[in-house]
PDB file of C-alpha atoms in Angstrom:
ATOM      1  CA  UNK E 988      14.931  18.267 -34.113  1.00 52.00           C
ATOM      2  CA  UNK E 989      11.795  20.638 -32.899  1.00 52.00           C
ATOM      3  CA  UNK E 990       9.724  17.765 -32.517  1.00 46.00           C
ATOM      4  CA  UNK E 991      12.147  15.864 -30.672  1.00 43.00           C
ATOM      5  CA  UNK E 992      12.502  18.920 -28.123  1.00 45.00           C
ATOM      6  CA  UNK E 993       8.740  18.959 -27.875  1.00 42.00           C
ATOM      7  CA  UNK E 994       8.741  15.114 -26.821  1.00 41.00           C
ATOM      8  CA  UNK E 995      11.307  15.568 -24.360  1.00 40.00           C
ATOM      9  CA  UNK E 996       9.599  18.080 -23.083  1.00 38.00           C
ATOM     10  CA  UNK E 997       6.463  16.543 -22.951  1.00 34.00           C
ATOM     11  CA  UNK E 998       7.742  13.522 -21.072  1.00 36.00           C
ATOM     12  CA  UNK E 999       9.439  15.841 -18.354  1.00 34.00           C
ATOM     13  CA  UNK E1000       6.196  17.480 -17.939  1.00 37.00           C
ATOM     14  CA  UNK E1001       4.882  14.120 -17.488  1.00 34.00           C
ATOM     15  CA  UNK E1002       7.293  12.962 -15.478  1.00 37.00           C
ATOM     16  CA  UNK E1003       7.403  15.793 -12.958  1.00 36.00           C
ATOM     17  CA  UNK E1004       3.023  15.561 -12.890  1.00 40.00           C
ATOM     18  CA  UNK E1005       3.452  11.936 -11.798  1.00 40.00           C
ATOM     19  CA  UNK E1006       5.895  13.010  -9.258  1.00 40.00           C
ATOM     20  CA  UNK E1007       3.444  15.106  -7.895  1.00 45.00           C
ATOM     21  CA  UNK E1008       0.429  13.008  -7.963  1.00 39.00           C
ATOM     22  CA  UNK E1009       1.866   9.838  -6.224  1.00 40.00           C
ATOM     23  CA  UNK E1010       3.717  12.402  -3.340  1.00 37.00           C
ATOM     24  CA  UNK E1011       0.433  14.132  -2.857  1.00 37.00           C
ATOM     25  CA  UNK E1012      -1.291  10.019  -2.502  1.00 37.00           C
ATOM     26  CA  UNK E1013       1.552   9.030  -0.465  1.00 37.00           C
ATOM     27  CA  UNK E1014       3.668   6.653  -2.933  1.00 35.00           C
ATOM     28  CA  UNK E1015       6.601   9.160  -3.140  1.00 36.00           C
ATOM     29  CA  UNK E1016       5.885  10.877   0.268  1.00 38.00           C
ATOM     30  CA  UNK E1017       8.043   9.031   2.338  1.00 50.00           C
ATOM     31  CA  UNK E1018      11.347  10.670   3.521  1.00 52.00           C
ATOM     32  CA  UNK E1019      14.696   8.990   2.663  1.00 70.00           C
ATOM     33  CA  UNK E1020      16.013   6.202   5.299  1.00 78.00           C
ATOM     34  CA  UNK E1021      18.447   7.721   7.568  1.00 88.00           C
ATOM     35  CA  UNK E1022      22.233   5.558   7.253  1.00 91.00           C
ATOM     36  CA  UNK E1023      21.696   5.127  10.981  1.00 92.00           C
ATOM     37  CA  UNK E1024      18.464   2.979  10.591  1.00 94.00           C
ATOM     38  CA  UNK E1025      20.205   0.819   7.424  1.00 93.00           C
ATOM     39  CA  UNK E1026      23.501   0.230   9.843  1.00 93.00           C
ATOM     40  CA  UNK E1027      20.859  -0.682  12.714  1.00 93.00           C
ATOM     41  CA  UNK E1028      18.908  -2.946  10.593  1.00 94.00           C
ATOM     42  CA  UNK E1029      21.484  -4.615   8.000  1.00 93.00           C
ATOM     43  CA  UNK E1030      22.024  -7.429  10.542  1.00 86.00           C
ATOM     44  CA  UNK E1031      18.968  -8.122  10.939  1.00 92.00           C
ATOM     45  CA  UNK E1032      17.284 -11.146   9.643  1.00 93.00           C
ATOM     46  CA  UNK E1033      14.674  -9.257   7.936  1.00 94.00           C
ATOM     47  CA  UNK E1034      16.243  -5.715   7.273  1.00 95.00           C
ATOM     48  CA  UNK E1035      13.163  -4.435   5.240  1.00 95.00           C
ATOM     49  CA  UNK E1036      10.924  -5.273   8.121  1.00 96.00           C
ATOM     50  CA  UNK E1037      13.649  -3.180  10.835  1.00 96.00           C
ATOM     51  CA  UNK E1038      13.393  -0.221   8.264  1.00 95.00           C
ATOM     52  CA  UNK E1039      10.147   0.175   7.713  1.00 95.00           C
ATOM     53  CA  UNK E1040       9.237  -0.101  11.742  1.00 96.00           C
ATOM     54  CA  UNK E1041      11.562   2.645  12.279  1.00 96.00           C
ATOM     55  CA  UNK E1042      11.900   4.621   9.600  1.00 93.00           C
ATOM     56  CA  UNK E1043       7.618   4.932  10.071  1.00 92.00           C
ATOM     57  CA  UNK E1044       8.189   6.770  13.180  1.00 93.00           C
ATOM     58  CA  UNK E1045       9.057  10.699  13.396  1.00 93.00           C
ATOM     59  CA  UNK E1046      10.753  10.218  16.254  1.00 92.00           C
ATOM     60  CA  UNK E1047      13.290   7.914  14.225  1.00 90.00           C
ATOM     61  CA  UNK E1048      15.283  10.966  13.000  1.00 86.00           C
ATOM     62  CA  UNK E1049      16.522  11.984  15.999  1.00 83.00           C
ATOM     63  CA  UNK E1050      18.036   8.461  16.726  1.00 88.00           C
ATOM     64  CA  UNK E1051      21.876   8.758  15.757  1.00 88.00           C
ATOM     65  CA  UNK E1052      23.145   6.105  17.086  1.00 91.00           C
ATOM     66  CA  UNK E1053      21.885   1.753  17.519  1.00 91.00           C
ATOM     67  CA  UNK E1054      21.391   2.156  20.963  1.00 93.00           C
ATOM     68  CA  UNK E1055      18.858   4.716  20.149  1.00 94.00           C
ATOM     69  CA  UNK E1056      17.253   3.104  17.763  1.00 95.00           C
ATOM     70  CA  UNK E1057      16.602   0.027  19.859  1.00 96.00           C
ATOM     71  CA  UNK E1058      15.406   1.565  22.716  1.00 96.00           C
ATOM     72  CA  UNK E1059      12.963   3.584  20.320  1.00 96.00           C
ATOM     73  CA  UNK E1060      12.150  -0.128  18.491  1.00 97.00           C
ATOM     74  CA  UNK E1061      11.357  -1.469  21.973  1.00 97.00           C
ATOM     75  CA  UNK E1062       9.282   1.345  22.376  1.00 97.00           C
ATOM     76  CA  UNK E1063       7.355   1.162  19.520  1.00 97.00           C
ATOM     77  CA  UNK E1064       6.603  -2.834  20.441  1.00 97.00           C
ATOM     78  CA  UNK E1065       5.208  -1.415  23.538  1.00 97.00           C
ATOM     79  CA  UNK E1066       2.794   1.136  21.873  1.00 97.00           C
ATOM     80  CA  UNK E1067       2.010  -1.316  19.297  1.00 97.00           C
ATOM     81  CA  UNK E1068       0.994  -4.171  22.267  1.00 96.00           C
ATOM     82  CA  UNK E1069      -1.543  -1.349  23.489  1.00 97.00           C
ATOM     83  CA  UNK E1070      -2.777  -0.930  19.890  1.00 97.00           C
ATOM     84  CA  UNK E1071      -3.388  -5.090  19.423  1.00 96.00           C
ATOM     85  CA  UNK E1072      -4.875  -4.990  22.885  1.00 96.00           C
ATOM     86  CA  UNK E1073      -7.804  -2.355  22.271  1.00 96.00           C
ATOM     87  CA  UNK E1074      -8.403  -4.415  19.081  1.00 96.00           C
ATOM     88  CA  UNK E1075      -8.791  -7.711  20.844  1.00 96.00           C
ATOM     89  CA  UNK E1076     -10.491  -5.881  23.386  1.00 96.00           C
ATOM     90  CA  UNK E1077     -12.689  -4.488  20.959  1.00 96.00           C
ATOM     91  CA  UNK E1078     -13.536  -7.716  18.982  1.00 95.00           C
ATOM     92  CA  UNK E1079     -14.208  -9.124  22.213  1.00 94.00           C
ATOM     93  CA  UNK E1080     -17.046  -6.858  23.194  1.00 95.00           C
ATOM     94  CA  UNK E1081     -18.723  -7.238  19.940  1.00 95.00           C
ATOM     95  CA  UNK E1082     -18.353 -11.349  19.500  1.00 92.00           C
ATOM     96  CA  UNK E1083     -21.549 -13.108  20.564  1.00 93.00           C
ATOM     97  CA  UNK E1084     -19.670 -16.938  19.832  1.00 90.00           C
ATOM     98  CA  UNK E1085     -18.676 -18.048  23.192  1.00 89.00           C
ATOM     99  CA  UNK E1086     -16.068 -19.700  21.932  1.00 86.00           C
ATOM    100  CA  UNK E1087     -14.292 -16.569  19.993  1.00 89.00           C
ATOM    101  CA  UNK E1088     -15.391 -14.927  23.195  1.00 92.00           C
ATOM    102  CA  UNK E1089     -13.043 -17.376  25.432  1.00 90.00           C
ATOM    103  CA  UNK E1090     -10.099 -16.955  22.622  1.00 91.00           C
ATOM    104  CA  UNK E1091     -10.433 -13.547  22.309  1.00 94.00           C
ATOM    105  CA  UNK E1092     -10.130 -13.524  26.576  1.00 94.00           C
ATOM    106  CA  UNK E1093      -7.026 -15.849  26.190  1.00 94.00           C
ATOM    107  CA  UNK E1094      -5.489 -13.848  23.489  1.00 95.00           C
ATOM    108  CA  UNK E1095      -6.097 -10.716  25.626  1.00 96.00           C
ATOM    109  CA  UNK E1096      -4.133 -12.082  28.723  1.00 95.00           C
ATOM    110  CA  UNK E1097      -1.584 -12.738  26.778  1.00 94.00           C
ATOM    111  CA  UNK E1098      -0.854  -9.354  24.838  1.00 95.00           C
ATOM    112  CA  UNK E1099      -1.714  -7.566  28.569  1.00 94.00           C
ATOM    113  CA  UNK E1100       0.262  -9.430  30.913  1.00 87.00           C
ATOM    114  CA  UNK E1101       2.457 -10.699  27.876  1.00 87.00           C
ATOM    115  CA  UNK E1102       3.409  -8.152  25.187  1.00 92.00           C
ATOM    116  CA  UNK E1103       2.450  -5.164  26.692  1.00 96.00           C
ATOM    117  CA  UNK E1104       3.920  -6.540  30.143  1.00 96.00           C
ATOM    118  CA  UNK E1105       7.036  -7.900  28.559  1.00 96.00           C
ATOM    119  CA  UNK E1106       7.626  -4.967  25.911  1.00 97.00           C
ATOM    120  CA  UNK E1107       7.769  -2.457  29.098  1.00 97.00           C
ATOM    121  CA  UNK E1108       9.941  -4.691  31.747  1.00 97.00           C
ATOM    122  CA  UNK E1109      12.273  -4.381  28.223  1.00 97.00           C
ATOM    123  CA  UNK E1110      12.407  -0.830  28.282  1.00 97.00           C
ATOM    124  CA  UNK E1111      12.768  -0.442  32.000  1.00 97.00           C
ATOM    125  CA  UNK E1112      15.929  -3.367  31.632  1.00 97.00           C
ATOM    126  CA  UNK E1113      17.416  -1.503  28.698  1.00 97.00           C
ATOM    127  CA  UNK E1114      17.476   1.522  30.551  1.00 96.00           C
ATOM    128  CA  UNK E1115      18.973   0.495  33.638  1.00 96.00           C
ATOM    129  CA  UNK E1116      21.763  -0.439  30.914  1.00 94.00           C
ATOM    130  CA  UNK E1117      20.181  -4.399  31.077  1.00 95.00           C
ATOM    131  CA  UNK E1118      20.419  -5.042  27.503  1.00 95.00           C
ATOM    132  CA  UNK E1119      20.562  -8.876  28.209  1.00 95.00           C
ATOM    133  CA  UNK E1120      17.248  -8.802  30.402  1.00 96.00           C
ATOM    134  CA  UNK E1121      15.416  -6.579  27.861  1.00 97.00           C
ATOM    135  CA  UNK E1122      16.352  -8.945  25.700  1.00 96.00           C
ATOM    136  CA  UNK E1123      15.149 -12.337  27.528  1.00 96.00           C
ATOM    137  CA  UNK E1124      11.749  -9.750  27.941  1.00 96.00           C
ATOM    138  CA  UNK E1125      11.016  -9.143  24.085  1.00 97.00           C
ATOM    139  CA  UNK E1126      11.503 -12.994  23.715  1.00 96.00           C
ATOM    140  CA  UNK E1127       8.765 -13.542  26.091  1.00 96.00           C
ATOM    141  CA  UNK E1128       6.780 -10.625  24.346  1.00 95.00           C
ATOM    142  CA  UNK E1129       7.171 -12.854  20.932  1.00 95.00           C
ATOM    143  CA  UNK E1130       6.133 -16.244  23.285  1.00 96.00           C
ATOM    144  CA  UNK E1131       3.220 -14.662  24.295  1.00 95.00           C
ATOM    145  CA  UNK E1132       2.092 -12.934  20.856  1.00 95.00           C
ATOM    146  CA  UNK E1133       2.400 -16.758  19.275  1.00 94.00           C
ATOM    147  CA  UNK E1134       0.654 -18.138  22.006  1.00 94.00           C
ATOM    148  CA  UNK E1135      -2.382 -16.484  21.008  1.00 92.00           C
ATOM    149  CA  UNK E1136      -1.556 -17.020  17.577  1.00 90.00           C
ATOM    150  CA  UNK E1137      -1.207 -20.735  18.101  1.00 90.00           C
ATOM    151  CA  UNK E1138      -4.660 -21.216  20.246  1.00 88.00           C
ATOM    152  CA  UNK E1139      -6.532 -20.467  17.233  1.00 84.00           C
ATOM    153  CA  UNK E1140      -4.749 -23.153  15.030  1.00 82.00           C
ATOM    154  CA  UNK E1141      -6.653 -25.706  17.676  1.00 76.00           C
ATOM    155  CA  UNK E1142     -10.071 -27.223  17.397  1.00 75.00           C
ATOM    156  CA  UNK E1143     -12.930 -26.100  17.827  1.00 73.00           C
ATOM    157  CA  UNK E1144     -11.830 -22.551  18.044  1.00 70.00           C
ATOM    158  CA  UNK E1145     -12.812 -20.490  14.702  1.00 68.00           C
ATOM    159  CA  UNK E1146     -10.021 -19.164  12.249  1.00 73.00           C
ATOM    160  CA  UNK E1147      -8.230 -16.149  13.265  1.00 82.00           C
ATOM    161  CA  UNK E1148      -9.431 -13.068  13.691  1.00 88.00           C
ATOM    162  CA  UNK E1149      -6.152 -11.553  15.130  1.00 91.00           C
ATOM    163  CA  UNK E1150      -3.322 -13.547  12.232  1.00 91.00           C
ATOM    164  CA  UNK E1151      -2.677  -9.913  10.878  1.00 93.00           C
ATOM    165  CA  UNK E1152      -2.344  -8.223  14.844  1.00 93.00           C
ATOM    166  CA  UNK E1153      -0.218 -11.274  15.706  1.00 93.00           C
ATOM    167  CA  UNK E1154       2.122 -10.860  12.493  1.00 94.00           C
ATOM    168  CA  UNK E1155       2.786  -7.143  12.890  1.00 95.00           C
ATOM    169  CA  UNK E1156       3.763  -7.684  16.622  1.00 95.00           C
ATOM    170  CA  UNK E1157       5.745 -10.485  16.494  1.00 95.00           C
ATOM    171  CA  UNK E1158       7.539  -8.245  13.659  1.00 96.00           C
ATOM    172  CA  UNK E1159       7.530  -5.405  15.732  1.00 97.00           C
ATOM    173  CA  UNK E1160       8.915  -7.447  18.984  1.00 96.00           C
ATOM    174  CA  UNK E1161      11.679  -9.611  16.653  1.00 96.00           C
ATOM    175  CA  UNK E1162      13.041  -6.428  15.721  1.00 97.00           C
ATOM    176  CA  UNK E1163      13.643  -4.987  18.987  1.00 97.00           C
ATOM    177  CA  UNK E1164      14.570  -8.280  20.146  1.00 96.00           C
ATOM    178  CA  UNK E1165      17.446  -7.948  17.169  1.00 96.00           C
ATOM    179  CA  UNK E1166      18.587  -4.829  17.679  1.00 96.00           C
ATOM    180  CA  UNK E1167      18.669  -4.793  21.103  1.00 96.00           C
ATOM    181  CA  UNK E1168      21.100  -8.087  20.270  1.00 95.00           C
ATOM    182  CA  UNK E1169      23.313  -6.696  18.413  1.00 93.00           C
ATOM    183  CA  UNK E1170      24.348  -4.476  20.794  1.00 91.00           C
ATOM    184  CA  UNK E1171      26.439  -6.980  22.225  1.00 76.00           C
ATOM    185  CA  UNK E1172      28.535  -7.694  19.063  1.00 52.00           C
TER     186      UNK E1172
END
């Protein structure tokens, strides 16, 4: 019976030590989803995707209700358009290949006037109480991400050095694009 206590014991201690390690590396860190964010994202096509977006963001907790959280998720495509467009912006001043160079110019016009453009006319639409024209705006923010994506599926242009920017913000724009959707039903 003693040594049964002592391995119970022992595998508590164990337990609450892993506990520990993995919150202090970040495994266990993360707080719990709030109900609003899983009723915001359950519709969604990929749910998963719509909870990690928002649930990432501090500001997340204050948002009670789905027209909060979509305005925050069209926010958040916004912020993440200026992110990818430093990075392109950055990979274009250090390319020397003149055609990467010319790709890299293309892609740029398109996140700029395109998902950075398109991700604020959203918020500006969705807060004049638009919801349909911030809509048709994040669907030309996700045109305009796989534009770029598609120009370097063509020849001669080398493989993709933005597949990873372009798959985060089409995620990021889809989302918004689906919550600020189901605000109609």
């Amino acid at each position: 019976m003693e040594m049964a206590r002592r391995q119970i014991l022992l595998l508590v201690s164990l337990a609450v030590i892993a506990v520990q390690v993995c919150s202090k590396n970040g495994v266990a860190a993360q707080r719990p989803v709030s109900q609003a964010i899983q009723d915001a994202c359950q519709n969604t096509l990929r749910p998963d995707v719509c909870i990690s977006i928002l649930s990432s963001d501090p500001r997340s907790r204050d948002r009670k209700y789905p027209g909060q959280l979509a305005y925050l998720s069209i926010l958040l495509s916004n912020e993440k358009g200026k992110e990818s467009l430093n990075h392109i912006s950055d990979l274009e001043k250090q390319t020397t290949d003149p055609y990467l160079k010319k790709v890299l110019n293309y892609c740029y016009d398109r996140y700029d006037l395109g998902a950075v453009g398109a991700t604020a006319k959203a918020l500006g639409h969705f807060n004049d109480g638009e919801a349909g024209r911030a809509a048709l705006s994040l669907s030309d923010c996700t045109a305009k991400v796989d534009e770029c994506d598609q120009v370097f599926r063509s020849p001669p242009y080398p493989p993709s050095v933005l597949a990873e920017t372009d798959e985060i913000m089409l995620k990021y724009c889809y989302v918004a694009l689906e919550l600020v959707n189901s605000l109609g039903n």
